[in-house]
Amino acid sequence: MKPIFLLLLSVLSFTIQASEIQKPQRIISLAPHTTELAYAAGLGEKLIAASDYSDYPPQALALERVANYRGIKLERILALKPDLILAWKGGNPPREMAKLEQLGIQIFYSHPTSLAAIADSLEALGQFAEEPSVARQAADDFRHTLTQLEQANRHKSAVRYFYQLGSSPLMSMSGNSWPSQVFSICGGENIFADSPVAYPQVSKEQVIVRQPEAMFAAFGSAGPDPQVFSLWQSWREQIPAMKRQQLYQVEVDWLNRPTPRALLAAKTICKQLDEVRQRETE
């Protein structure tokens, strides 16, 4: 029995060692949201390069840039010899990604399409970490906060809103597009939810006819833009949101990136929609 036991112990030890060896040590992220997810999942020390606009957390700013809106730097990526690449499904060029896969580089594709999927992505990334418990804890914390928000806003009255995405051309989003669901958790009712296009180009007349009670836009590092809703001044009396000055701006990275910070956007929006509801009762 003793030789068999020692043999089994040896096999088990080899299996554990092999599992540890298979953990990636050189990771490249090709999208800002995958960079943010990687840090949240405990993979930050393994990141060696990232895409442009990978600016959170602050230590991501020190990473070499190997991708931008024009594409990826294929030759540089290969020179860095990554053993794992984090990619944005639908956001990174498929032809170049296929080349990387053909060369045997492991690719983890991320495309969370719901708030709940953010937690799932964290757990999935945890498999590559030396301490998967970090990712599991981050996922658990996210789900707990998400559940609290859902319960707190479940029975609140709907508030019709317009999300202004650009002004020339004037665009918005459909009900199935990110970040529409961030608004939905707070009881927001998208006036263009029925659009067959993910990010439709809309007219001022369409917005006026649909009578939004609140208007939203996103702001970047320069801070809120006091002129972002100025194009509606001529219709101040025709649009409830303008008439009551229920005009709001949310930090763009919180709102547009499917990462744990999406809950910060949700908390902000929920508070803003509560303000609209309160004014309706006055």
mmCIF file of C-alpha atoms in Angstrom:
data_model
loop_
_atom_site.group_PDB
_atom_site.id
_atom_site.type_symbol
_atom_site.label_atom_id
_atom_site.label_comp_id
_atom_site.label_asym_id
_atom_site.label_seq_id
_atom_site.Cartn_x
_atom_site.Cartn_y
_atom_site.Cartn_z
ATOM 1 C CA MET A 1 0.000 0.000 0.000
ATOM 2 C CA LYS A 2 2.841 2.379 0.822
ATOM 3 C CA PRO A 3 4.372 2.409 -2.704
ATOM 4 C CA ILE A 4 0.916 3.024 -4.203
ATOM 5 C CA PHE A 5 0.286 5.856 -1.755
ATOM 6 C CA LEU A 6 3.617 7.450 -2.601
ATOM 7 C CA LEU A 7 2.871 7.100 -6.310
ATOM 8 C CA LEU A 8 -0.521 8.790 -5.897
ATOM 9 C CA LEU A 9 1.076 11.563 -3.844
ATOM 10 C CA SER A 10 3.677 12.079 -6.540
ATOM 11 C CA VAL A 11 1.012 12.277 -9.272
ATOM 12 C CA LEU A 12 -1.032 14.735 -7.224
ATOM 13 C CA SER A 13 2.012 16.920 -6.619
ATOM 14 C CA PHE A 14 2.860 16.932 -10.329
ATOM 15 C CA THR A 15 -0.735 17.853 -11.198
ATOM 16 C CA ILE A 16 -0.714 20.804 -8.813
ATOM 17 C CA GLN A 17 2.645 21.999 -10.120
ATOM 18 C CA ALA A 18 1.465 21.671 -13.714
ATOM 19 C CA SER A 19 -1.664 23.649 -12.889
ATOM 20 C CA GLU A 20 0.469 26.415 -11.405
ATOM 21 C CA ILE A 21 2.762 26.458 -14.439
ATOM 22 C CA GLN A 22 -0.225 26.896 -16.743
ATOM 23 C CA LYS A 23 -1.220 30.140 -15.032
ATOM 24 C CA PRO A 24 -0.434 32.985 -17.443
ATOM 25 C CA GLN A 25 2.311 35.354 -16.371
ATOM 26 C CA ARG A 26 2.346 37.864 -19.227
ATOM 27 C CA ILE A 27 -1.063 39.351 -19.981
ATOM 28 C CA ILE A 28 -2.037 41.991 -22.524
ATOM 29 C CA SER A 29 -5.387 43.781 -22.419
ATOM 30 C CA LEU A 30 -6.819 45.150 -25.662
ATOM 31 C CA ALA A 31 -9.706 47.224 -24.263
ATOM 32 C CA PRO A 32 -10.112 49.686 -21.376
ATOM 33 C CA HIS A 33 -12.862 47.631 -19.759
ATOM 34 C CA THR A 34 -10.835 44.384 -19.850
ATOM 35 C CA THR A 35 -7.924 46.229 -18.236
ATOM 36 C CA GLU A 36 -10.201 47.405 -15.450
ATOM 37 C CA LEU A 37 -11.710 43.947 -15.009
ATOM 38 C CA ALA A 38 -8.239 42.383 -14.892
ATOM 39 C CA TYR A 39 -7.156 44.593 -12.013
ATOM 40 C CA ALA A 40 -10.403 43.934 -10.155
ATOM 41 C CA ALA A 41 -9.852 40.185 -10.589
ATOM 42 C CA GLY A 42 -6.339 40.292 -9.125
ATOM 43 C CA LEU A 43 -4.393 40.140 -12.393
ATOM 44 C CA GLY A 44 -2.855 43.601 -12.274
ATOM 45 C CA GLU A 45 0.704 42.466 -11.574
ATOM 46 C CA LYS A 46 0.624 40.238 -14.646
ATOM 47 C CA LEU A 47 -0.380 42.945 -17.113
ATOM 48 C CA ILE A 48 2.465 43.996 -19.414
ATOM 49 C CA ALA A 49 0.572 46.128 -21.971
ATOM 50 C CA ALA A 50 -2.861 47.529 -22.663
ATOM 51 C CA SER A 51 -4.961 49.583 -25.052
ATOM 52 C CA ASP A 52 -5.263 53.349 -25.241
ATOM 53 C CA TYR A 53 -7.625 54.837 -22.623
ATOM 54 C CA SER A 54 -6.813 52.063 -20.155
ATOM 55 C CA ASP A 55 -6.671 54.601 -17.352
ATOM 56 C CA TYR A 56 -8.188 52.835 -14.362
ATOM 57 C CA PRO A 57 -6.940 52.018 -11.853
ATOM 58 C CA PRO A 58 -4.154 54.658 -11.963
ATOM 59 C CA GLN A 59 -1.376 52.044 -12.188
ATOM 60 C CA ALA A 60 -2.738 51.037 -15.606
ATOM 61 C CA LEU A 61 -1.388 54.334 -16.974
ATOM 62 C CA ALA A 62 2.149 52.932 -16.768
ATOM 63 C CA LEU A 63 1.411 50.053 -19.157
ATOM 64 C CA GLU A 64 2.707 50.105 -22.718
ATOM 65 C CA ARG A 65 0.005 50.859 -25.329
ATOM 66 C CA VAL A 66 -0.502 48.260 -28.045
ATOM 67 C CA ALA A 67 -4.039 48.976 -29.289
ATOM 68 C CA ASN A 68 -6.297 51.898 -30.147
ATOM 69 C CA TYR A 69 -9.461 52.642 -32.105
ATOM 70 C CA ARG A 70 -7.581 52.051 -35.373
ATOM 71 C CA GLY A 71 -6.551 48.508 -34.468
ATOM 72 C CA ILE A 72 -3.826 46.585 -32.664
ATOM 73 C CA LYS A 73 -0.031 46.624 -32.966
ATOM 74 C CA LEU A 74 0.315 42.996 -33.996
ATOM 75 C CA GLU A 75 4.107 42.894 -34.336
ATOM 76 C CA ARG A 76 4.654 44.589 -30.986
ATOM 77 C CA ILE A 77 2.217 42.250 -29.256
ATOM 78 C CA LEU A 78 4.102 39.251 -30.630
ATOM 79 C CA ALA A 79 7.418 40.743 -29.532
ATOM 80 C CA LEU A 80 6.117 41.040 -25.964
ATOM 81 C CA LYS A 81 5.398 37.271 -25.946
ATOM 82 C CA PRO A 82 2.146 37.272 -23.982
ATOM 83 C CA ASP A 83 0.693 33.990 -22.799
ATOM 84 C CA LEU A 84 -2.815 35.478 -22.435
ATOM 85 C CA ILE A 85 -4.628 38.277 -24.245
ATOM 86 C CA LEU A 86 -7.809 39.898 -22.937
ATOM 87 C CA ALA A 87 -9.919 41.048 -25.874
ATOM 88 C CA TRP A 88 -13.197 42.817 -26.467
ATOM 89 C CA LYS A 89 -15.581 40.614 -28.428
ATOM 90 C CA GLY A 90 -16.817 42.761 -31.274
ATOM 91 C CA GLY A 91 -14.472 45.611 -30.437
ATOM 92 C CA ASN A 92 -11.084 44.271 -31.517
ATOM 93 C CA PRO A 93 -10.368 43.464 -35.208
ATOM 94 C CA PRO A 94 -11.344 39.817 -35.861
ATOM 95 C CA ARG A 95 -8.703 39.204 -38.545
ATOM 96 C CA GLU A 96 -5.800 40.155 -36.274
ATOM 97 C CA MET A 97 -7.328 38.271 -33.365
ATOM 98 C CA ALA A 98 -7.584 35.172 -35.545
ATOM 99 C CA LYS A 99 -3.869 35.480 -36.380
ATOM 100 C CA LEU A 100 -2.979 35.622 -32.693
ATOM 101 C CA GLU A 101 -5.069 32.521 -32.030
ATOM 102 C CA GLN A 102 -3.437 30.687 -34.940
ATOM 103 C CA LEU A 103 -0.060 31.424 -33.376
ATOM 104 C CA GLY A 104 -1.199 29.607 -30.248
ATOM 105 C CA ILE A 105 -1.774 32.595 -27.959
ATOM 106 C CA GLN A 106 -4.637 32.088 -25.535
ATOM 107 C CA ILE A 107 -7.355 34.733 -25.845
ATOM 108 C CA PHE A 108 -10.045 35.533 -23.317
ATOM 109 C CA TYR A 109 -12.942 37.357 -24.948
ATOM 110 C CA SER A 110 -15.016 39.718 -22.838
ATOM 111 C CA HIS A 111 -18.346 41.218 -23.817
ATOM 112 C CA PRO A 112 -20.614 41.650 -20.770
ATOM 113 C CA THR A 113 -24.091 42.510 -22.041
ATOM 114 C CA SER A 114 -25.741 42.811 -18.642
ATOM 115 C CA LEU A 115 -24.844 44.044 -15.191
ATOM 116 C CA ALA A 116 -24.962 40.479 -13.871
ATOM 117 C CA ALA A 117 -22.468 39.427 -16.546
ATOM 118 C CA ILE A 118 -19.854 41.759 -15.051
ATOM 119 C CA ALA A 119 -19.671 39.548 -11.967
ATOM 120 C CA ASP A 120 -19.489 36.455 -14.191
ATOM 121 C CA SER A 121 -16.572 38.027 -16.098
ATOM 122 C CA LEU A 122 -14.710 38.691 -12.862
ATOM 123 C CA GLU A 123 -15.073 35.064 -11.806
ATOM 124 C CA ALA A 124 -13.993 33.825 -15.234
ATOM 125 C CA LEU A 125 -10.858 35.980 -15.095
ATOM 126 C CA GLY A 126 -10.123 34.655 -11.632
ATOM 127 C CA GLN A 127 -9.069 31.322 -13.118
ATOM 128 C CA PHE A 128 -5.900 33.017 -14.403
ATOM 129 C CA ALA A 129 -4.973 34.593 -11.066
ATOM 130 C CA GLU A 130 -2.654 33.141 -8.457
ATOM 131 C CA GLU A 131 -5.372 33.923 -5.905
ATOM 132 C CA PRO A 132 -8.797 33.260 -7.524
ATOM 133 C CA SER A 133 -10.408 34.277 -4.227
ATOM 134 C CA VAL A 134 -9.773 37.936 -5.107
ATOM 135 C CA ALA A 135 -11.988 37.665 -8.180
ATOM 136 C CA ARG A 136 -14.620 35.648 -6.327
ATOM 137 C CA GLN A 137 -14.814 38.277 -3.590
ATOM 138 C CA ALA A 138 -15.070 41.084 -6.141
ATOM 139 C CA ALA A 139 -17.869 39.196 -7.918
ATOM 140 C CA ASP A 140 -19.703 38.533 -4.651
ATOM 141 C CA ASP A 141 -19.443 42.192 -3.627
ATOM 142 C CA PHE A 142 -20.739 43.280 -7.018
ATOM 143 C CA ARG A 143 -23.723 40.912 -6.886
ATOM 144 C CA HIS A 144 -24.567 41.988 -3.334
ATOM 145 C CA THR A 145 -24.614 45.678 -4.249
ATOM 146 C CA LEU A 146 -26.540 44.973 -7.451
ATOM 147 C CA THR A 147 -29.191 43.054 -5.514
ATOM 148 C CA GLN A 148 -29.525 45.921 -3.032
ATOM 149 C CA LEU A 149 -30.050 48.404 -5.864
ATOM 150 C CA GLU A 150 -32.620 46.164 -7.544
ATOM 151 C CA GLN A 151 -34.597 45.710 -4.350
ATOM 152 C CA ALA A 152 -34.472 49.410 -3.455
ATOM 153 C CA ASN A 153 -35.811 50.514 -6.848
ATOM 154 C CA ARG A 154 -38.090 47.635 -7.823
ATOM 155 C CA HIS A 155 -41.409 49.295 -7.041
ATOM 156 C CA LYS A 156 -40.623 52.893 -7.944
ATOM 157 C CA SER A 157 -42.551 54.650 -10.686
ATOM 158 C CA ALA A 158 -41.018 54.764 -14.158
ATOM 159 C CA VAL A 159 -39.340 57.964 -15.341
ATOM 160 C CA ARG A 160 -39.170 58.621 -19.070
ATOM 161 C CA TYR A 161 -35.676 59.743 -20.030
ATOM 162 C CA PHE A 162 -33.605 60.666 -23.058
ATOM 163 C CA TYR A 163 -29.914 59.767 -23.206
ATOM 164 C CA GLN A 164 -28.076 62.201 -25.459
ATOM 165 C CA LEU A 165 -25.130 60.537 -27.148
ATOM 166 C CA GLY A 166 -23.460 63.237 -29.222
ATOM 167 C CA SER A 167 -25.136 66.223 -30.806
ATOM 168 C CA SER A 168 -23.827 66.355 -34.363
ATOM 169 C CA PRO A 169 -25.327 64.026 -35.313
ATOM 170 C CA LEU A 170 -27.791 63.735 -32.464
ATOM 171 C CA MET A 171 -27.797 60.121 -31.251
ATOM 172 C CA SER A 172 -29.192 57.982 -28.460
ATOM 173 C CA MET A 173 -29.400 54.275 -27.583
ATOM 174 C CA SER A 174 -31.932 51.467 -27.813
ATOM 175 C CA GLY A 175 -33.379 49.505 -24.920
ATOM 176 C CA ASN A 176 -31.056 46.550 -25.494
ATOM 177 C CA SER A 177 -27.860 48.582 -25.714
ATOM 178 C CA TRP A 178 -25.378 49.362 -23.035
ATOM 179 C CA PRO A 179 -25.867 51.395 -20.869
ATOM 180 C CA SER A 180 -29.685 51.347 -21.110
ATOM 181 C CA GLN A 181 -29.916 48.644 -18.463
ATOM 182 C CA VAL A 182 -27.986 50.792 -15.993
ATOM 183 C CA PHE A 183 -30.909 53.210 -16.211
ATOM 184 C CA SER A 184 -33.469 50.400 -16.129
ATOM 185 C CA ILE A 185 -32.365 49.188 -12.716
ATOM 186 C CA CYS A 186 -33.328 52.634 -11.379
ATOM 187 C CA GLY A 187 -36.737 52.668 -13.044
ATOM 188 C CA GLY A 188 -35.645 54.675 -16.062
ATOM 189 C CA GLU A 189 -37.796 54.240 -19.186
ATOM 190 C CA ASN A 190 -35.815 54.877 -22.364
ATOM 191 C CA ILE A 191 -37.872 56.899 -24.864
ATOM 192 C CA PHE A 192 -36.001 55.151 -27.693
ATOM 193 C CA ALA A 193 -36.123 51.671 -26.185
ATOM 194 C CA ASP A 194 -37.967 50.335 -29.231
ATOM 195 C CA SER A 195 -35.301 51.382 -31.722
ATOM 196 C CA PRO A 196 -34.158 48.487 -33.973
ATOM 197 C CA VAL A 197 -30.717 50.112 -34.134
ATOM 198 C CA ALA A 198 -28.397 49.875 -31.151
ATOM 199 C CA TYR A 199 -27.361 53.525 -31.268
ATOM 200 C CA PRO A 200 -29.910 55.360 -33.429
ATOM 201 C CA GLN A 201 -29.501 58.767 -34.983
ATOM 202 C CA VAL A 202 -32.553 60.740 -33.866
ATOM 203 C CA SER A 203 -34.154 64.072 -34.622
ATOM 204 C CA LYS A 204 -35.110 66.870 -32.259
ATOM 205 C CA GLU A 205 -38.732 66.390 -33.301
ATOM 206 C CA GLN A 206 -38.668 62.752 -32.184
ATOM 207 C CA VAL A 207 -37.371 63.745 -28.774
ATOM 208 C CA ILE A 208 -39.979 66.488 -28.356
ATOM 209 C CA VAL A 209 -42.840 64.169 -29.311
ATOM 210 C CA ARG A 210 -41.701 61.505 -26.813
ATOM 211 C CA GLN A 211 -41.728 63.986 -23.913
ATOM 212 C CA PRO A 212 -38.806 62.903 -21.727
ATOM 213 C CA GLU A 213 -39.085 63.786 -18.044
ATOM 214 C CA ALA A 214 -35.302 63.712 -17.639
ATOM 215 C CA MET A 215 -32.332 64.157 -19.957
ATOM 216 C CA PHE A 216 -28.927 62.569 -19.490
ATOM 217 C CA ALA A 217 -25.482 62.923 -21.017
ATOM 218 C CA ALA A 218 -22.029 61.633 -20.102
ATOM 219 C CA PHE A 219 -18.983 63.716 -19.212
ATOM 220 C CA GLY A 220 -15.288 62.944 -19.405
ATOM 221 C CA SER A 221 -12.135 64.064 -17.637
ATOM 222 C CA ALA A 222 -12.884 67.741 -18.300
ATOM 223 C CA GLY A 223 -15.963 67.511 -16.092
ATOM 224 C CA PRO A 224 -19.650 68.243 -16.781
ATOM 225 C CA ASP A 225 -20.340 70.430 -19.795
ATOM 226 C CA PRO A 226 -22.751 73.271 -18.934
ATOM 227 C CA GLN A 227 -23.621 73.633 -22.619
ATOM 228 C CA VAL A 228 -24.366 69.990 -23.407
ATOM 229 C CA PHE A 229 -28.146 70.532 -23.457
ATOM 230 C CA SER A 230 -28.071 74.010 -24.995
ATOM 231 C CA LEU A 231 -29.491 72.770 -28.298
ATOM 232 C CA TRP A 232 -32.843 72.289 -26.519
ATOM 233 C CA GLN A 233 -33.262 75.845 -25.241
ATOM 234 C CA SER A 234 -35.675 76.778 -28.018
ATOM 235 C CA TRP A 235 -38.006 73.982 -26.873
ATOM 236 C CA ARG A 236 -37.765 74.683 -23.166
ATOM 237 C CA GLU A 237 -41.536 74.901 -22.755
ATOM 238 C CA GLN A 238 -42.270 71.861 -24.919
ATOM 239 C CA ILE A 239 -40.033 69.291 -23.168
ATOM 240 C CA PRO A 240 -40.836 68.419 -19.527
ATOM 241 C CA ALA A 241 -37.162 67.749 -18.710
ATOM 242 C CA MET A 242 -36.143 71.177 -19.974
ATOM 243 C CA LYS A 243 -39.047 73.002 -18.389
ATOM 244 C CA ARG A 244 -38.234 71.559 -14.955
ATOM 245 C CA GLN A 245 -34.444 71.641 -15.507
ATOM 246 C CA GLN A 246 -34.179 67.886 -14.904
ATOM 247 C CA LEU A 247 -30.903 67.653 -16.779
ATOM 248 C CA TYR A 248 -28.186 65.317 -15.569
ATOM 249 C CA GLN A 249 -24.673 64.221 -16.451
ATOM 250 C CA VAL A 250 -22.871 61.041 -15.409
ATOM 251 C CA GLU A 251 -19.162 60.163 -15.513
ATOM 252 C CA VAL A 252 -18.595 58.531 -18.905
ATOM 253 C CA ASP A 253 -16.336 55.681 -17.790
ATOM 254 C CA TRP A 254 -18.735 54.691 -15.013
ATOM 255 C CA LEU A 255 -21.601 54.638 -17.442
ATOM 256 C CA ASN A 256 -20.109 53.188 -20.608
ATOM 257 C CA ARG A 257 -17.681 50.558 -19.356
ATOM 258 C CA PRO A 258 -19.079 47.185 -18.243
ATOM 259 C CA THR A 259 -16.957 47.035 -15.096
ATOM 260 C CA PRO A 260 -17.612 47.166 -11.337
ATOM 261 C CA ARG A 261 -17.756 50.977 -11.567
ATOM 262 C CA ALA A 262 -21.014 50.643 -13.506
ATOM 263 C CA LEU A 263 -22.636 50.387 -10.077
ATOM 264 C CA LEU A 264 -21.356 53.885 -9.287
ATOM 265 C CA ALA A 265 -23.214 55.093 -12.375
ATOM 266 C CA ALA A 266 -26.316 53.191 -11.277
ATOM 267 C CA LYS A 267 -26.239 54.722 -7.782
ATOM 268 C CA THR A 268 -25.854 58.202 -9.267
ATOM 269 C CA ILE A 269 -28.683 57.710 -11.764
ATOM 270 C CA CYS A 270 -30.990 56.225 -9.151
ATOM 271 C CA LYS A 271 -30.468 59.308 -6.984
ATOM 272 C CA GLN A 272 -31.122 61.614 -9.943
ATOM 273 C CA LEU A 273 -34.324 59.801 -10.941
ATOM 274 C CA ASP A 274 -35.495 59.968 -7.328
ATOM 275 C CA GLU A 275 -35.072 63.724 -7.578
ATOM 276 C CA VAL A 276 -37.359 63.745 -10.625
ATOM 277 C CA ARG A 277 -39.965 61.700 -8.770
ATOM 278 C CA GLN A 278 -39.800 64.020 -5.793
ATOM 279 C CA ARG A 279 -40.380 67.079 -7.967
ATOM 280 C CA GLU A 280 -43.369 65.378 -9.576
ATOM 281 C CA THR A 281 -45.067 65.159 -6.171
ATOM 282 C CA GLU A 282 -44.421 68.769 -5.184
#
